[in-house]
Amino acid sequence: MFDYLIVGAGFAGAVLAERLASKGGKKVLIIDKRNHIGGNTFDYYNPDGILIHKYGPHIFHTNSQDVFDYLGQFTTWRPYEHRVLASVDGMMVPIPINLNTINKLYGLNLSSDEVDSFLKSRAEVKSRIVTSEDVVVSKVGRDLYEKFFKGYTKKQWDMDASELDASVAARIPTRNNRDDRYFTDTYQAMPLHGYTKMFENMLGHPNIKVMTNVDYKEIEDEIPFKKMIYTGPVDYYFDYCYGKLPYRSIEFKFETYETETFQPTGTVNYPNEHPFTRITEFKYLTGQKNAKTSVVYEYPKAEGDPYYPVPRPENAELYKKYQALANETRNVYFTGRLATYKYYNMDQVVAQSLTLFKKILSQQNDHYVNGQKSQLIQAGIVGRD
Ligand code: FAD
Ligand code: UDP
């Protein structure tokens, strides 16, 4: 009998498997319907010996020392700060928009103060910031919005930025300095030997069994377990009883070129040309040396693996109905990007699962004495589960 069946071997599931096994002393079975662990962060060496990310580029960054230290138990880190250029008006300019972006694009030589006034003079005044369009035009005005955001967002989401929550475009800041890093988090690093290796280390505990190529619905009646942690799409769990939650998918096209480098930086975004949104060259991310180089082109699409929840009000409403069902489902915990329908980065998913682990631990230590809830933290004083 397993104490826990964990559905999904991505970050959400692997963190809980590791914690429950090594700190909770639980017997865990973690499964995935894919033929590998690591979820969307799965990486592997292609036939040319280059480490690539099967489900698109994954760059680790966090402000949480807890998350960084926790994962650091399972990998050595390689410091890496991601930089992105956007192809706009025939030029390659930094995105997020910064002082250099404006100066290069408009042939100016503004200082930080001057760029503030420049942007202020173009920004549209909005009484409420509701959509992704609002976020951008209220900061940088319509011209820059159209150059950098309008086309990219339409390709990525197949909808206008005015139809998407503000939180989507708010991921991309605007800077009046020359900082051209994509992220400014305190910790920015890649697992030295890749994500898959790190997951192998996380799941190596003797109390953890791993099974791939299996959908939980095929085995849940056959394998005995006490509780479940579910990290797949929440609507699938409930047989789409309220209808499908929209997710956006991507087709990844990989190419290997007989040249040492293909492009000037890790990622180049193409807001206005081509059907793909961006090209990422893996060697920048991994630091690998090779005479050849591999890149991935991202073509967003509606059908396919569910990669992105679509943040907009009606989807949040629909999710709430599933969330209510999830809350009522005894002995099943829902966590992760798909099961909680949140546009989360890796570190947020890790933090969410670490928090859930603490909650599970505290629940199993909750004890009722004459109807009064008391916390007996020392294992052995109260029976588990
Ligand atoms: P997943 O990794 O999706 O894992 C869920 C797993 O559950 C999957 O492996 C799936 O096969 C399995 N599963 C689902 N249903 C079932 C079932 N019925 N039975 C069995 N198994 C099932 N984050 C960053 O921090 N930095 C980045 O640079 C970054 N880049 C990204 C780029 C792309 C293109 C995408 C799509 C995401 C990116 N992310 C990035 C986000 C990151 O991928 C997620 O935050 C993280 O991987 C989510 O982990 P998870 O465990 O919740 O979900
Ligand atoms: N975005 C854009 N132009 C860019 C970069 C981002 O319009 O050059 C918008 C777009 O809507 C995108 C969102 O900002 O989906 C979030 O971008 P991010 O790079 O964080 O996306 P992710 O890496 O999660 O795909």
XYZ file of C-alpha atoms and ligand atoms in Angstrom:
463
model
C 0.000 0.000 0.000
C 1.390 3.400 -0.991
C 0.767 6.311 1.329
C 0.608 8.645 -1.673
C -0.063 8.306 -5.377
C 1.392 11.389 -7.048
C 0.070 12.114 -10.516
C 2.592 14.031 -12.629
C 6.380 13.971 -12.316
C 6.979 17.670 -12.997
C 8.135 20.126 -10.338
C 4.797 20.116 -8.515
C 4.754 16.339 -8.097
C 8.480 15.739 -7.666
C 8.842 18.243 -4.811
C 6.025 16.555 -2.893
C 7.332 13.070 -3.632
C 10.747 14.065 -2.330
C 9.435 15.815 0.804
C 6.885 13.144 1.697
C 9.455 10.375 1.265
C 12.466 11.949 2.902
C 10.847 14.133 5.585
C 7.454 12.507 6.020
C 8.684 8.915 5.927
C 5.941 8.073 3.423
C 5.869 5.471 0.694
C 5.218 7.237 -2.580
C 4.346 6.169 -6.091
C 4.846 8.981 -8.632
C 3.543 8.434 -12.134
C 3.490 10.318 -15.406
C 1.649 9.672 -18.628
C 4.712 10.782 -20.559
C 7.706 8.477 -20.980
C 9.934 10.558 -18.705
C 10.131 12.526 -15.466
C 10.666 16.293 -15.212
C 7.335 17.466 -16.670
C 7.742 20.427 -18.969
C 11.300 21.015 -17.829
C 12.523 17.678 -19.227
C 15.854 18.024 -21.041
C 18.003 15.512 -22.908
C 21.003 15.252 -25.210
C 19.981 15.248 -28.875
C 21.830 13.095 -31.466
C 24.398 15.899 -31.884
C 25.175 15.741 -28.168
C 23.557 19.080 -27.357
C 21.418 19.413 -24.220
C 17.982 20.647 -25.302
C 14.681 21.338 -23.530
C 11.955 19.215 -25.070
C 9.113 21.556 -24.070
C 10.722 24.911 -24.779
C 13.368 26.981 -23.027
C 13.349 26.860 -19.229
C 15.368 29.478 -17.407
C 15.417 29.281 -13.640
C 15.069 32.465 -11.605
C 13.669 33.207 -8.155
C 13.674 35.695 -5.329
C 13.058 32.932 -2.821
C 16.112 31.763 -0.964
C 14.066 28.854 0.400
C 13.258 27.590 -3.096
C 16.810 28.115 -4.327
C 18.338 26.337 -1.321
C 15.822 23.537 -1.465
C 16.581 22.736 -5.128
C 20.286 23.245 -4.469
C 20.240 19.953 -2.541
C 19.705 18.172 -5.838
C 21.889 20.105 -8.259
C 24.942 22.280 -8.554
C 23.978 25.618 -10.042
C 25.543 27.316 -13.038
C 25.037 31.091 -12.811
C 23.170 32.332 -15.876
C 21.413 35.625 -16.587
C 19.085 35.446 -19.560
C 19.120 38.218 -22.160
C 16.571 38.655 -24.925
C 16.598 40.762 -28.078
C 13.516 41.618 -30.123
C 13.574 41.954 -33.868
C 11.804 45.278 -34.453
C 11.962 47.690 -37.407
C 14.853 45.719 -38.900
C 16.929 46.038 -35.715
C 17.754 43.765 -32.808
C 16.937 45.672 -29.616
C 16.752 44.643 -25.946
C 13.449 43.528 -24.420
C 12.308 44.358 -21.675
C 12.280 47.861 -23.129
C 15.094 49.850 -21.531
C 17.090 53.012 -22.152
C 19.195 51.363 -24.863
C 16.059 50.045 -26.589
C 14.563 53.523 -26.913
C 17.803 55.171 -27.949
C 18.562 52.581 -30.607
C 15.032 52.378 -31.952
C 14.511 56.129 -32.302
C 18.154 57.150 -32.928
C 18.273 59.169 -29.687
C 20.783 59.652 -26.909
C 18.521 60.109 -23.907
C 19.540 59.845 -20.259
C 17.474 57.923 -17.685
C 15.575 61.061 -16.649
C 14.961 62.017 -20.239
C 13.657 58.567 -21.111
C 11.176 58.855 -18.214
C 9.808 62.088 -19.731
C 9.884 60.537 -23.195
C 7.760 57.591 -22.063
C 5.471 59.780 -19.967
C 4.727 61.978 -22.958
C 3.658 58.903 -24.931
C 1.895 56.926 -22.219
C -1.912 56.860 -22.341
C -3.640 57.748 -19.102
C -5.871 54.909 -17.886
C -8.157 55.173 -14.889
C -8.034 51.385 -14.394
C -5.450 48.863 -15.526
C -7.455 45.777 -16.400
C -6.003 44.223 -19.533
C -2.560 43.489 -20.930
C -3.029 46.294 -23.427
C -3.747 48.727 -20.556
C -0.540 47.714 -18.780
C 1.654 48.453 -21.758
C 0.045 51.540 -23.300
C -0.204 53.183 -19.878
C 3.548 52.779 -19.440
C 5.102 53.208 -22.879
C 2.355 54.403 -25.234
C 0.840 52.913 -28.346
C 3.807 52.974 -30.721
C 6.021 50.799 -28.513
C 3.017 48.635 -27.655
C 2.461 47.980 -31.343
C 6.137 47.328 -32.045
C 6.769 44.891 -29.176
C 3.536 43.550 -27.711
C 0.579 43.604 -30.062
C 1.815 41.084 -32.635
C 3.629 38.821 -30.179
C 0.582 38.596 -27.923
C -1.737 37.881 -30.841
C 0.532 35.024 -31.961
C 1.059 33.616 -28.483
C -2.548 33.694 -27.298
C -4.551 34.093 -30.508
C -6.268 37.025 -28.930
C -5.798 40.727 -28.612
C -3.911 42.001 -25.565
C -7.104 43.887 -24.657
C -8.758 40.496 -24.024
C -6.075 39.180 -21.652
C -5.594 39.932 -17.959
C -3.099 42.649 -17.086
C -0.949 40.037 -15.315
C 0.250 38.551 -18.627
C 2.020 41.586 -20.097
C 2.899 42.772 -16.571
C 5.468 39.954 -16.553
C 7.575 42.219 -18.773
C 8.759 45.395 -17.017
C 9.945 48.692 -18.549
C 13.289 50.114 -17.427
C 14.803 53.575 -17.574
C 18.322 52.182 -17.106
C 20.548 49.983 -19.258
C 19.823 46.707 -17.435
C 19.201 44.313 -20.323
C 18.584 41.143 -18.290
C 15.220 39.470 -18.883
C 14.845 38.807 -15.152
C 16.097 40.754 -12.150
C 15.531 38.044 -9.520
C 18.123 37.581 -6.788
C 18.881 34.017 -7.841
C 19.374 33.279 -11.524
C 21.008 29.975 -12.371
C 20.616 26.767 -14.338
C 21.029 23.225 -13.005
C 24.594 22.426 -14.062
C 23.795 18.957 -15.400
C 20.287 19.804 -16.544
C 16.773 19.540 -15.144
C 16.320 15.814 -15.767
C 19.429 15.012 -13.739
C 18.131 17.194 -10.920
C 14.783 15.332 -10.999
C 16.602 11.978 -10.901
C 18.304 13.154 -7.733
C 15.014 14.352 -6.230
C 13.263 11.075 -6.959
C 16.150 8.782 -5.982
C 14.908 8.175 -2.421
C 14.247 4.472 -1.678
C 10.677 5.268 -0.552
C 9.829 6.619 -4.018
C 8.757 4.439 -6.924
C 8.502 6.012 -10.366
C 6.236 4.785 -13.153
C 6.050 6.453 -16.572
C 3.831 5.955 -19.629
C 0.735 5.657 -17.499
C -2.351 7.805 -17.068
C -3.601 7.668 -13.482
C -7.102 6.780 -14.669
C -5.681 3.477 -15.962
C -4.327 2.410 -12.579
C -6.129 4.220 -9.780
C -8.438 1.282 -9.160
C -5.654 -1.273 -9.310
C -2.902 0.240 -7.188
C -3.704 0.657 -3.509
C -2.895 4.077 -2.067
C -4.178 6.193 0.799
C -4.044 9.704 -0.630
C -3.441 11.331 -3.966
C -1.585 14.413 -5.099
C -2.798 15.491 -8.504
C -0.799 17.854 -10.736
C -2.486 17.309 -14.122
C -5.180 19.530 -15.657
C -7.953 20.052 -13.100
C -10.759 19.862 -15.683
C -9.562 16.417 -16.822
C -9.690 15.151 -13.242
C -13.381 16.047 -13.066
C -14.149 14.672 -16.549
C -14.733 18.190 -17.900
C -18.038 18.298 -16.023
C -18.236 22.099 -16.319
C -16.626 22.193 -19.784
C -13.002 22.508 -20.867
C -10.658 25.052 -19.369
C -8.767 26.749 -22.186
C -5.033 26.062 -22.295
C -2.670 27.363 -24.958
C -0.276 24.952 -26.607
C 2.951 25.296 -28.582
C 4.629 23.333 -31.298
C 8.382 23.219 -30.788
C 10.550 22.911 -33.877
C 14.184 22.072 -33.249
C 17.043 22.730 -35.634
C 20.737 22.041 -35.363
C 23.126 24.192 -37.357
C 26.728 23.469 -38.340
C 27.961 26.651 -36.759
C 29.174 27.469 -33.283
C 26.560 30.165 -32.635
C 23.347 30.996 -34.443
C 22.178 34.248 -32.848
C 23.665 36.942 -30.599
C 21.863 36.002 -27.383
C 19.875 33.215 -25.661
C 16.505 34.227 -27.090
C 15.410 36.459 -29.951
C 11.724 37.466 -29.995
C 9.907 38.112 -33.274
C 6.856 40.191 -32.385
C 5.929 41.120 -35.950
C 7.521 38.730 -38.457
C 7.112 34.982 -38.880
C 4.469 32.672 -37.409
C 6.776 31.718 -34.506
C 7.193 33.939 -31.444
C 10.822 33.358 -30.527
C 13.988 31.376 -31.178
C 16.109 30.130 -28.293
C 19.638 28.825 -28.634
C 20.314 26.267 -25.916
C 24.068 26.617 -25.587
C 23.633 30.080 -24.051
C 21.400 28.582 -21.347
C 23.500 25.530 -20.622
C 27.010 26.874 -21.229
C 27.762 23.810 -23.313
C 30.634 23.916 -25.809
C 30.061 22.246 -29.173
C 31.035 22.948 -32.774
C 27.313 22.771 -33.661
C 24.375 24.566 -32.109
C 20.711 23.668 -31.522
C 17.793 26.085 -31.390
C 14.048 25.848 -30.850
C 11.352 27.799 -32.692
C 8.034 28.226 -30.836
C 4.800 28.091 -32.832
C 1.808 28.748 -30.554
C -1.384 26.818 -31.253
C -4.753 25.944 -29.758
C -4.592 22.154 -29.810
C -1.951 19.965 -28.197
C -0.416 19.531 -24.766
C -1.819 22.060 -22.279
C 1.087 24.428 -21.603
C -0.390 27.792 -20.670
C -3.536 28.548 -18.676
C -5.178 31.558 -20.354
C -5.542 34.354 -17.778
C -8.856 36.137 -18.422
C -11.940 36.665 -16.267
C -14.262 34.024 -17.735
C -11.570 31.349 -17.404
C -10.943 32.340 -13.788
C -14.699 31.960 -13.179
C -14.741 28.502 -14.726
C -11.648 27.494 -12.767
C -13.358 28.601 -9.527
C -16.075 26.007 -10.143
C -13.471 23.278 -10.514
C -11.595 24.624 -7.521
C -14.747 24.285 -5.416
C -15.018 20.640 -6.476
C -11.328 20.115 -5.729
C -11.796 21.553 -2.244
C -14.589 19.081 -1.579
C -12.593 16.070 -2.788
C -11.339 14.195 0.227
C -7.833 12.758 0.303
C -6.776 14.416 -2.966
C -4.564 17.494 -3.042
C -4.308 19.638 -6.190
C -1.101 21.535 -6.903
C 0.932 22.875 -9.844
C 0.385 24.963 -12.939
C -2.266 22.723 -14.505
C -4.126 21.580 -11.403
C -4.515 25.113 -10.013
C -4.796 26.793 -13.433
C -2.130 29.400 -12.680
C 0.428 30.921 -15.057
C 3.222 29.982 -12.643
C 6.957 29.933 -13.211
C 8.969 26.964 -11.959
C 9.935 28.610 -8.677
C 6.319 29.476 -7.897
C 5.323 25.857 -8.457
C 8.116 24.667 -6.166
C 7.033 27.181 -3.501
C 3.397 26.098 -3.862
C 4.321 22.431 -3.362
C 6.608 23.171 -0.403
C 3.721 25.068 1.194
C 1.350 22.183 0.528
C 3.830 19.790 2.121
C 3.873 21.920 5.275
C 0.082 21.924 5.287
C -0.056 18.143 4.925
C 2.454 17.729 7.749
C 0.506 20.036 10.020
C -2.769 18.295 9.182
C -1.390 14.920 10.065
C -0.222 16.381 13.326
C -3.605 17.960 14.036
C -5.137 16.082 16.873
C -8.440 16.426 18.590
C -8.634 16.156 22.371
C -12.215 16.227 23.582
C -13.196 18.065 20.405
C -10.461 20.680 20.801
C -7.850 20.867 18.052
C -4.303 20.742 19.351
C -1.030 20.471 17.497
C 1.190 17.632 18.638
C 4.173 18.076 16.512
C 6.372 15.294 17.787
C 5.978 12.255 15.618
C 5.219 9.270 17.763
C 2.998 11.189 20.140
C 0.166 11.182 17.668
C -0.422 8.455 15.125
C 0.007 9.491 11.541
C -2.985 9.888 9.188
P 4.175 20.081 -15.528
O 5.629 20.300 -15.692
O 3.276 20.309 -16.712
O 3.961 18.589 -14.984
C 2.713 17.966 -14.926
C 2.924 16.525 -15.346
O 1.712 15.804 -15.128
C 3.249 16.367 -16.822
O 4.511 15.737 -16.983
C 2.094 15.537 -17.363
O 2.506 14.601 -18.363
C 1.590 14.843 -16.118
N 0.194 14.453 -16.213
C -0.844 15.232 -16.566
N -1.977 14.524 -16.552
C -1.658 13.265 -16.188
C -2.419 12.078 -16.013
N -3.727 12.044 -16.219
N -1.774 10.950 -15.631
C -0.424 10.950 -15.439
N 0.340 12.057 -15.603
C -0.271 13.204 -15.962
N 9.104 28.613 -15.923
C 10.197 29.279 -15.487
O 10.366 29.470 -14.278
N 11.156 29.737 -16.380
C 11.032 29.554 -17.721
O 11.903 29.970 -18.502
C 9.874 28.858 -18.196
N 9.717 28.676 -19.519
C 8.614 28.005 -19.969
C 8.476 27.806 -21.336
C 7.377 27.123 -21.833
C 7.226 26.928 -23.309
C 6.401 26.620 -20.923
C 5.201 25.872 -21.440
C 6.526 26.810 -19.561
C 7.627 27.516 -19.070
N 7.817 27.710 -17.704
C 8.918 28.400 -17.253
C 6.832 27.219 -16.707
C 7.201 25.834 -16.176
O 7.191 24.891 -17.236
C 6.175 25.428 -15.119
O 6.084 26.380 -14.093
C 6.467 24.085 -14.446
O 7.077 23.174 -15.301
C 5.164 23.532 -13.927
O 5.375 22.331 -13.240
P 4.138 21.384 -12.926
O 4.676 20.205 -12.228
O 3.040 22.163 -12.314
O 3.558 20.980 -14.370
N 5.253 39.656 -24.600
C 5.200 40.395 -25.770
N 6.363 40.648 -26.440
C 7.562 40.178 -26.017
C 7.617 39.419 -24.839
C 6.430 39.153 -24.150
O 4.118 40.802 -26.193
O 8.585 40.447 -26.683
C 3.978 39.400 -23.868
C 3.234 38.206 -24.485
O 1.851 38.399 -24.310
C 3.757 37.062 -23.647
C 3.789 37.711 -22.260
O 4.241 39.058 -22.525
O 2.900 35.938 -23.702
C 4.679 37.038 -21.247
O 5.996 36.898 -21.790
P 7.021 35.835 -21.201
O 8.307 36.016 -21.928
O 7.041 35.956 -19.734
O 6.321 34.467 -21.639
P 6.689 32.943 -21.363
O 8.186 32.855 -21.241
O 5.943 32.544 -20.143
O 6.173 32.266 -22.592
